[in-house]
PDB file of C-alpha atoms and ligand atoms in Angstrom:
ATOM      1  CA  MET A 294       2.868 -17.570  15.962  1.00 74.00           C
ATOM      2  CA  SER A 295      -0.382 -18.656  14.276  1.00 95.00           C
ATOM      3  CA  THR A 296      -2.606 -16.334  16.325  1.00 97.00           C
ATOM      4  CA  ILE A 297      -1.947 -12.883  17.928  1.00 97.00           C
ATOM      5  CA  LYS A 298      -3.752 -10.431  20.007  1.00 97.00           C
ATOM      6  CA  VAL A 299      -3.685  -6.741  18.935  1.00 97.00           C
ATOM      7  CA  LYS A 300      -5.331  -4.588  21.574  1.00 96.00           C
ATOM      8  CA  GLU A 301      -8.628  -6.485  22.271  1.00 95.00           C
ATOM      9  CA  LYS A 302      -8.886  -8.403  18.994  1.00 96.00           C
ATOM     10  CA  GLN A 303      -7.660 -11.832  18.028  1.00 97.00           C
ATOM     11  CA  PHE A 304      -5.985 -12.315  14.592  1.00 98.00           C
ATOM     12  CA  ALA A 305      -4.970 -15.581  12.857  1.00 98.00           C
ATOM     13  CA  ILE A 306      -2.103 -15.730  10.353  1.00 98.00           C
ATOM     14  CA  SER A 307      -3.307 -15.584   6.719  1.00 98.00           C
ATOM     15  CA  ILE A 308      -0.370 -14.739   4.540  1.00 98.00           C
ATOM     16  CA  PRO A 309       3.060 -15.861   5.799  1.00 98.00           C
ATOM     17  CA  GLU A 310       6.242 -13.806   5.024  1.00 98.00           C
ATOM     18  CA  ALA A 311       7.535 -16.106   2.437  1.00 98.00           C
ATOM     19  CA  GLU A 312       4.344 -15.801   0.384  1.00 98.00           C
ATOM     20  CA  ILE A 313       4.387 -12.058   0.774  1.00 98.00           C
ATOM     21  CA  LEU A 314       7.949 -11.767  -0.478  1.00 98.00           C
ATOM     22  CA  THR A 315       7.263 -13.987  -3.481  1.00 98.00           C
ATOM     23  CA  ALA A 316       4.416 -11.581  -4.414  1.00 98.00           C
ATOM     24  CA  VAL A 317       6.638  -8.534  -3.839  1.00 99.00           C
ATOM     25  CA  GLN A 318       9.338  -9.997  -6.107  1.00 98.00           C
ATOM     26  CA  ARG A 319       6.701 -10.538  -8.841  1.00 98.00           C
ATOM     27  CA  VAL A 320       5.692  -6.777  -8.649  1.00 98.00           C
ATOM     28  CA  ALA A 321       9.376  -5.728  -8.683  1.00 99.00           C
ATOM     29  CA  ASP A 322      10.025  -7.860 -11.760  1.00 98.00           C
ATOM     30  CA  ALA A 323       7.159  -6.316 -13.581  1.00 98.00           C
ATOM     31  CA  ILE A 324       8.138  -2.758 -12.627  1.00 99.00           C
ATOM     32  CA  ASN A 325      11.851  -3.412 -13.580  1.00 98.00           C
ATOM     33  CA  HIS A 326      10.622  -4.571 -17.035  1.00 98.00           C
ATOM     34  CA  ASP A 327       7.830  -2.004 -17.612  1.00 98.00           C
ATOM     35  CA  LEU A 328       9.570   1.164 -16.457  1.00 98.00           C
ATOM     36  CA  GLU A 329      13.142   0.621 -17.604  1.00 98.00           C
ATOM     37  CA  GLY A 330      14.655   3.859 -18.854  1.00 98.00           C
ATOM     38  CA  LYS A 331      11.999   5.997 -17.150  1.00 98.00           C
ATOM     39  CA  GLU A 332      13.867   6.703 -13.856  1.00 98.00           C
ATOM     40  CA  PRO A 333      10.595   6.405 -11.805  1.00 98.00           C
ATOM     41  CA  LEU A 334       9.960   8.233  -8.570  1.00 98.00           C
ATOM     42  CA  PHE A 335       8.340   5.904  -6.083  1.00 98.00           C
ATOM     43  CA  LEU A 336       6.040   7.627  -3.644  1.00 98.00           C
ATOM     44  CA  SER A 337       5.434   5.494  -0.552  1.00 98.00           C
ATOM     45  CA  VAL A 338       2.242   6.202   1.349  1.00 97.00           C
ATOM     46  CA  LEU A 339       2.998   6.305   5.019  1.00 96.00           C
ATOM     47  CA  ASN A 340       2.478   4.736   7.486  1.00 95.00           C
ATOM     48  CA  GLY A 341       1.119   1.412   6.191  1.00 97.00           C
ATOM     49  CA  ALA A 342       3.384   0.977   3.164  1.00 98.00           C
ATOM     50  CA  PHE A 343       6.667   1.269   4.970  1.00 98.00           C
ATOM     51  CA  MET A 344       7.497  -2.488   5.075  1.00 98.00           C
ATOM     52  CA  PHE A 345       6.263  -3.145   1.531  1.00 99.00           C
ATOM     53  CA  THR A 346       8.256  -0.200   0.277  1.00 98.00           C
ATOM     54  CA  ALA A 347      11.495  -1.503   1.960  1.00 98.00           C
ATOM     55  CA  ASP A 348      11.101  -5.019   0.488  1.00 99.00           C
ATOM     56  CA  LEU A 349      10.005  -3.665  -2.948  1.00 99.00           C
ATOM     57  CA  MET A 350      12.800  -1.107  -3.255  1.00 98.00           C
ATOM     58  CA  LYS A 351      15.452  -3.805  -2.419  1.00 98.00           C
ATOM     59  CA  ARG A 352      14.246  -5.669  -5.504  1.00 98.00           C
ATOM     60  CA  ILE A 353      14.070  -2.691  -7.931  1.00 99.00           C
ATOM     61  CA  THR A 354      17.164  -2.796 -10.121  1.00 98.00           C
ATOM     62  CA  ILE A 355      16.512   0.181 -12.460  1.00 98.00           C
ATOM     63  CA  PRO A 356      17.633   3.767 -11.629  1.00 98.00           C
ATOM     64  CA  CYS A 357      14.965   5.311  -9.399  1.00 98.00           C
ATOM     65  CA  GLU A 358      14.155   7.588  -6.521  1.00 98.00           C
ATOM     66  CA  VAL A 359      11.979   6.995  -3.469  1.00 98.00           C
ATOM     67  CA  SER A 360      10.096   9.519  -1.368  1.00 97.00           C
ATOM     68  CA  PHE A 361       7.489   9.318   1.395  1.00 97.00           C
ATOM     69  CA  ILE A 362       4.050  10.951   1.629  1.00 96.00           C
ATOM     70  CA  LYS A 363       1.179  10.784   3.938  1.00 92.00           C
ATOM     71  CA  LEU A 364      -2.562  10.755   3.166  1.00 82.00           C
ATOM     72  CA  SER A 365      -4.830   8.801   5.527  1.00 57.00           C
ATOM     73  CA  SER A 366      -8.563   8.182   5.591  1.00 50.00           C
ATOM     74  CA  TYR A 367      -8.899   5.345   8.066  1.00 49.00           C
ATOM     75  CA  GLU A 368      -9.767   4.984  11.717  1.00 54.00           C
ATOM     76  CA  GLY A 369     -10.486   1.697  13.575  1.00 55.00           C
ATOM     77  CA  THR A 370     -11.630  -1.225  11.393  1.00 57.00           C
ATOM     78  CA  SER A 371     -13.942   0.462   8.884  1.00 55.00           C
ATOM     79  CA  SER A 372     -13.182   3.139   6.281  1.00 56.00           C
ATOM     80  CA  THR A 373     -14.671   6.560   7.071  1.00 56.00           C
ATOM     81  CA  GLY A 374     -14.568   7.593   3.467  1.00 54.00           C
ATOM     82  CA  GLN A 375     -13.015  10.916   4.484  1.00 62.00           C
ATOM     83  CA  VAL A 376      -9.704  11.913   3.110  1.00 50.00           C
ATOM     84  CA  ARG A 377      -7.049  14.213   4.364  1.00 62.00           C
ATOM     85  CA  GLN A 378      -4.529  16.356   2.513  1.00 74.00           C
ATOM     86  CA  LEU A 379      -1.308  15.235   0.952  1.00 84.00           C
ATOM     87  CA  MET A 380       1.673  15.880   3.133  1.00 88.00           C
ATOM     88  CA  GLY A 381       5.437  15.499   2.660  1.00 89.00           C
ATOM     89  CA  LEU A 382       5.667  15.845  -1.141  1.00 92.00           C
ATOM     90  CA  ASN A 383       8.561  18.254  -1.373  1.00 89.00           C
ATOM     91  CA  GLN A 384       9.776  17.159  -4.753  1.00 90.00           C
ATOM     92  CA  CYS A 385       8.714  18.420  -8.193  1.00 95.00           C
ATOM     93  CA  ILE A 386       6.916  15.578  -9.988  1.00 98.00           C
ATOM     94  CA  LYS A 387       6.133  17.529 -13.199  1.00 98.00           C
ATOM     95  CA  GLY A 388       7.042  15.337 -16.162  1.00 98.00           C
ATOM     96  CA  ARG A 389       8.118  12.415 -13.931  1.00 98.00           C
ATOM     97  CA  THR A 390       7.108   8.801 -14.015  1.00 98.00           C
ATOM     98  CA  VAL A 391       5.576   8.261 -10.576  1.00 98.00           C
ATOM     99  CA  VAL A 392       4.798   4.927  -8.879  1.00 98.00           C
ATOM    100  CA  ILE A 393       2.516   5.199  -5.837  1.00 98.00           C
ATOM    101  CA  VAL A 394       3.434   2.491  -3.307  1.00 98.00           C
ATOM    102  CA  GLU A 395       0.424   1.713  -1.118  1.00 98.00           C
ATOM    103  CA  ASP A 396      -0.312  -0.933   1.548  1.00 98.00           C
ATOM    104  CA  ILE A 397      -3.950  -1.720   0.610  1.00 98.00           C
ATOM    105  CA  VAL A 398      -6.680  -0.542  -1.689  1.00 97.00           C
ATOM    106  CA  ASP A 399     -10.003  -1.061  -0.028  1.00 96.00           C
ATOM    107  CA  THR A 400     -12.808   1.234  -1.320  1.00 95.00           C
ATOM    108  CA  GLY A 401     -10.202   2.968  -3.502  1.00 95.00           C
ATOM    109  CA  LEU A 402     -11.335   6.438  -2.278  1.00 91.00           C
ATOM    110  CA  THR A 403      -7.967   7.206  -0.758  1.00 90.00           C
ATOM    111  CA  MET A 404      -6.190   6.218  -3.987  1.00 94.00           C
ATOM    112  CA  GLN A 405      -8.628   8.227  -6.104  1.00 94.00           C
ATOM    113  CA  LYS A 406      -8.004  11.336  -4.016  1.00 90.00           C
ATOM    114  CA  LEU A 407      -4.222  10.814  -4.080  1.00 94.00           C
ATOM    115  CA  LEU A 408      -4.291  10.415  -7.943  1.00 96.00           C
ATOM    116  CA  GLU A 409      -6.272  13.702  -8.173  1.00 93.00           C
ATOM    117  CA  LEU A 410      -3.836  15.566  -6.005  1.00 92.00           C
ATOM    118  CA  LEU A 411      -0.786  14.191  -7.904  1.00 95.00           C
ATOM    119  CA  GLN A 412      -2.331  14.774 -11.408  1.00 96.00           C
ATOM    120  CA  ALA A 413      -2.639  18.423 -10.524  1.00 94.00           C
ATOM    121  CA  GLN A 414       1.160  18.580 -10.526  1.00 96.00           C
ATOM    122  CA  GLU A 415       1.337  17.294 -14.066  1.00 98.00           C
ATOM    123  CA  PRO A 416       3.433  14.095 -13.797  1.00 98.00           C
ATOM    124  CA  ALA A 417       4.194  12.306 -17.162  1.00 98.00           C
ATOM    125  CA  GLU A 418       2.518   9.154 -15.905  1.00 98.00           C
ATOM    126  CA  VAL A 419       1.337   7.660 -12.582  1.00 98.00           C
ATOM    127  CA  HIS A 420       1.352   3.942 -11.800  1.00 98.00           C
ATOM    128  CA  ILE A 421      -0.133   2.181  -8.754  1.00 98.00           C
ATOM    129  CA  ALA A 422       1.658  -0.541  -6.813  1.00 98.00           C
ATOM    130  CA  THR A 423      -0.340  -1.936  -3.914  1.00 98.00           C
ATOM    131  CA  LEU A 424       0.568  -4.816  -1.669  1.00 98.00           C
ATOM    132  CA  LEU A 425      -3.047  -5.772  -1.263  1.00 98.00           C
ATOM    133  CA  LEU A 426      -6.324  -5.270  -3.023  1.00 98.00           C
ATOM    134  CA  LYS A 427      -9.820  -6.113  -1.758  1.00 97.00           C
ATOM    135  CA  PRO A 428     -11.451  -6.239  -5.180  1.00 93.00           C
ATOM    136  CA  ASP A 429     -15.042  -6.808  -3.760  1.00 93.00           C
ATOM    137  CA  LYS A 430     -14.841  -3.531  -1.838  1.00 91.00           C
ATOM    138  CA  LEU A 431     -13.674  -1.306  -4.669  1.00 94.00           C
ATOM    139  CA  LYS A 432     -16.115   1.532  -5.156  1.00 94.00           C
ATOM    140  CA  VAL A 433     -14.373   3.586  -7.862  1.00 96.00           C
ATOM    141  CA  PRO A 434     -12.765   2.591 -11.109  1.00 95.00           C
ATOM    142  CA  LEU A 435      -9.027   2.370 -10.692  1.00 96.00           C
ATOM    143  CA  HIS A 436      -6.347   1.186 -13.053  1.00 96.00           C
ATOM    144  CA  ILE A 437      -4.121  -0.827 -10.710  1.00 97.00           C
ATOM    145  CA  GLU A 438      -1.278  -2.358 -12.642  1.00 98.00           C
ATOM    146  CA  TYR A 439       0.708  -3.754  -9.778  1.00 98.00           C
ATOM    147  CA  ALA A 440      -1.289  -5.500  -7.018  1.00 98.00           C
ATOM    148  CA  ALA A 441       0.861  -8.012  -5.270  1.00 98.00           C
ATOM    149  CA  MET A 442      -2.050  -9.982  -3.704  1.00 98.00           C
ATOM    150  CA  GLN A 443      -5.856  -9.898  -3.625  1.00 98.00           C
ATOM    151  CA  ILE A 444      -7.680 -10.642  -0.350  1.00 97.00           C
ATOM    152  CA  PRO A 445     -11.309 -11.027   0.835  1.00 96.00           C
ATOM    153  CA  ASN A 446     -13.046  -8.206   2.707  1.00 95.00           C
ATOM    154  CA  ASP A 447     -11.765  -9.152   6.225  1.00 95.00           C
ATOM    155  CA  PHE A 448      -9.764  -6.744   8.283  1.00 97.00           C
ATOM    156  CA  ILE A 449      -6.044  -7.544   8.374  1.00 98.00           C
ATOM    157  CA  VAL A 450      -2.919  -6.399  10.285  1.00 98.00           C
ATOM    158  CA  GLY A 451       0.789  -6.937  10.120  1.00 98.00           C
ATOM    159  CA  TYR A 452       3.557  -6.192   7.621  1.00 98.00           C
ATOM    160  CA  GLY A 453       3.056  -2.509   8.098  1.00 98.00           C
ATOM    161  CA  LEU A 454      -0.745  -2.529   8.556  1.00 98.00           C
ATOM    162  CA  ASP A 455      -2.188  -1.609  11.959  1.00 98.00           C
ATOM    163  CA  TYR A 456      -5.204  -1.815  14.140  1.00 98.00           C
ATOM    164  CA  ASP A 457      -5.403   1.452  16.033  1.00 97.00           C
ATOM    165  CA  GLY A 458      -1.658   2.017  15.622  1.00 97.00           C
ATOM    166  CA  PHE A 459      -0.637  -1.493  16.783  1.00 98.00           C
ATOM    167  CA  GLY A 460       0.345  -4.602  14.901  1.00 98.00           C
ATOM    168  CA  ARG A 461       2.442  -2.964  12.152  1.00 98.00           C
ATOM    169  CA  ASN A 462       5.616  -4.843  13.340  1.00 98.00           C
ATOM    170  CA  TYR A 463       4.622  -8.363  12.464  1.00 98.00           C
ATOM    171  CA  LYS A 464       6.368  -9.882   9.454  1.00 98.00           C
ATOM    172  CA  ASP A 465       3.363 -11.958   8.425  1.00 98.00           C
ATOM    173  CA  ILE A 466      -0.238 -10.787   7.674  1.00 98.00           C
ATOM    174  CA  TYR A 467      -3.045 -11.697  10.028  1.00 98.00           C
ATOM    175  CA  THR A 468      -6.770 -11.646   9.643  1.00 98.00           C
ATOM    176  CA  VAL A 469      -9.216 -10.688  12.380  1.00 97.00           C
ATOM    177  CA  ILE A 470     -11.056 -13.647  13.921  1.00 96.00           C
ATOM    178  CA  SER A 471     -12.940 -11.860  16.780  1.00 74.00           C
ATOM    179  CA  ASP A 472     -14.668  -8.471  17.170  1.00 65.00           C
TER     180      ASP A 472
HETATM  181  P1  5GP B1324      -9.752   3.032   1.032  1.00 60.95           P
HETATM  182  O1  5GP B1324      -9.789   4.506   0.891  1.00 60.95           O
HETATM  183  O2  5GP B1324      -9.232   2.309  -0.152  1.00 60.95           O
HETATM  184  O3  5GP B1324     -11.097   2.525   1.485  1.00 60.95           O
HETATM  185  O4  5GP B1324      -8.839   2.732   2.243  1.00 60.95           O
HETATM  186  C1  5GP B1324      -7.439   2.602   2.143  1.00 60.95           C
HETATM  187  C2  5GP B1324      -6.813   2.624   3.487  1.00 60.95           C
HETATM  188  O5  5GP B1324      -7.556   1.998   4.458  1.00 60.95           O
HETATM  189  C3  5GP B1324      -5.450   1.894   3.472  1.00 60.95           C
HETATM  190  O6  5GP B1324      -4.392   2.717   3.031  1.00 60.95           O
HETATM  191  C4  5GP B1324      -5.368   1.369   4.871  1.00 60.95           C
HETATM  192  O7  5GP B1324      -4.765   2.363   5.638  1.00 60.95           O
HETATM  193  C5  5GP B1324      -6.801   1.278   5.341  1.00 60.95           C
HETATM  194  N1  5GP B1324      -7.286  -0.170   5.306  1.00 60.95           N
HETATM  195  C6  5GP B1324      -8.192  -0.730   4.466  1.00 60.95           C
HETATM  196  N2  5GP B1324      -8.376  -2.010   4.720  1.00 60.95           N
HETATM  197  C7  5GP B1324      -7.661  -2.244   5.765  1.00 60.95           C
HETATM  198  C8  5GP B1324      -7.374  -3.459   6.507  1.00 60.95           C
HETATM  199  O8  5GP B1324      -7.910  -4.560   6.306  1.00 60.95           O
HETATM  200  N3  5GP B1324      -6.461  -3.428   7.557  1.00 60.95           N
HETATM  201  C9  5GP B1324      -5.817  -2.268   7.839  1.00 60.95           C
HETATM  202  N4  5GP B1324      -4.939  -2.257   8.864  1.00 60.95           N
HETATM  203  N5  5GP B1324      -5.993  -1.082   7.178  1.00 60.95           N
HETATM  204  C10 5GP B1324      -6.899  -1.121   6.169  1.00 60.95           C
END
């Protein structure tokens, strides 16, 4: 399927599954190397990161834990810049090596807020793994060690990412071609 319709919008395929999985493997290899012996706790940010998290975790070979949190700031196709509270973190992260697993970093405001909330609980170190990064949109300085892929500013869906709740189920990533 090279084009799809999600609600009223048309999208064209931009990153096929095979390319995504190659990029995910690269991130997993780097984490397996860098965090060996640290027993990291992966914190997957729902909902968007669920598919990335599943594929990433299958490729992590060092002892680790995974947990799921929620913190959303996005409605429709443009970031509101508003952030909500952190939900679902029922584990003590004090002294732990934490890896945030996110679907996409756009302005970076969500990630900045999340880092702030996590730092208050005194983890030993926090790393960021994001499937996608829109470098031209980044508004705040962030140290992102593990960005699987960089993309232009266009709105995308698929592989966990949605448009108004729909489109998360596609295995490939699609870019909007009509408004
Ligand atoms: P930020 O706070 O970095 O501006 O926004 C991050 C959040 O916005 C992501 O976690 C994601 O939910 C959403 N987002 C940003 N760009 C896109 C996009 O192109 N497609 C979709 N579906 N969500 C996006």
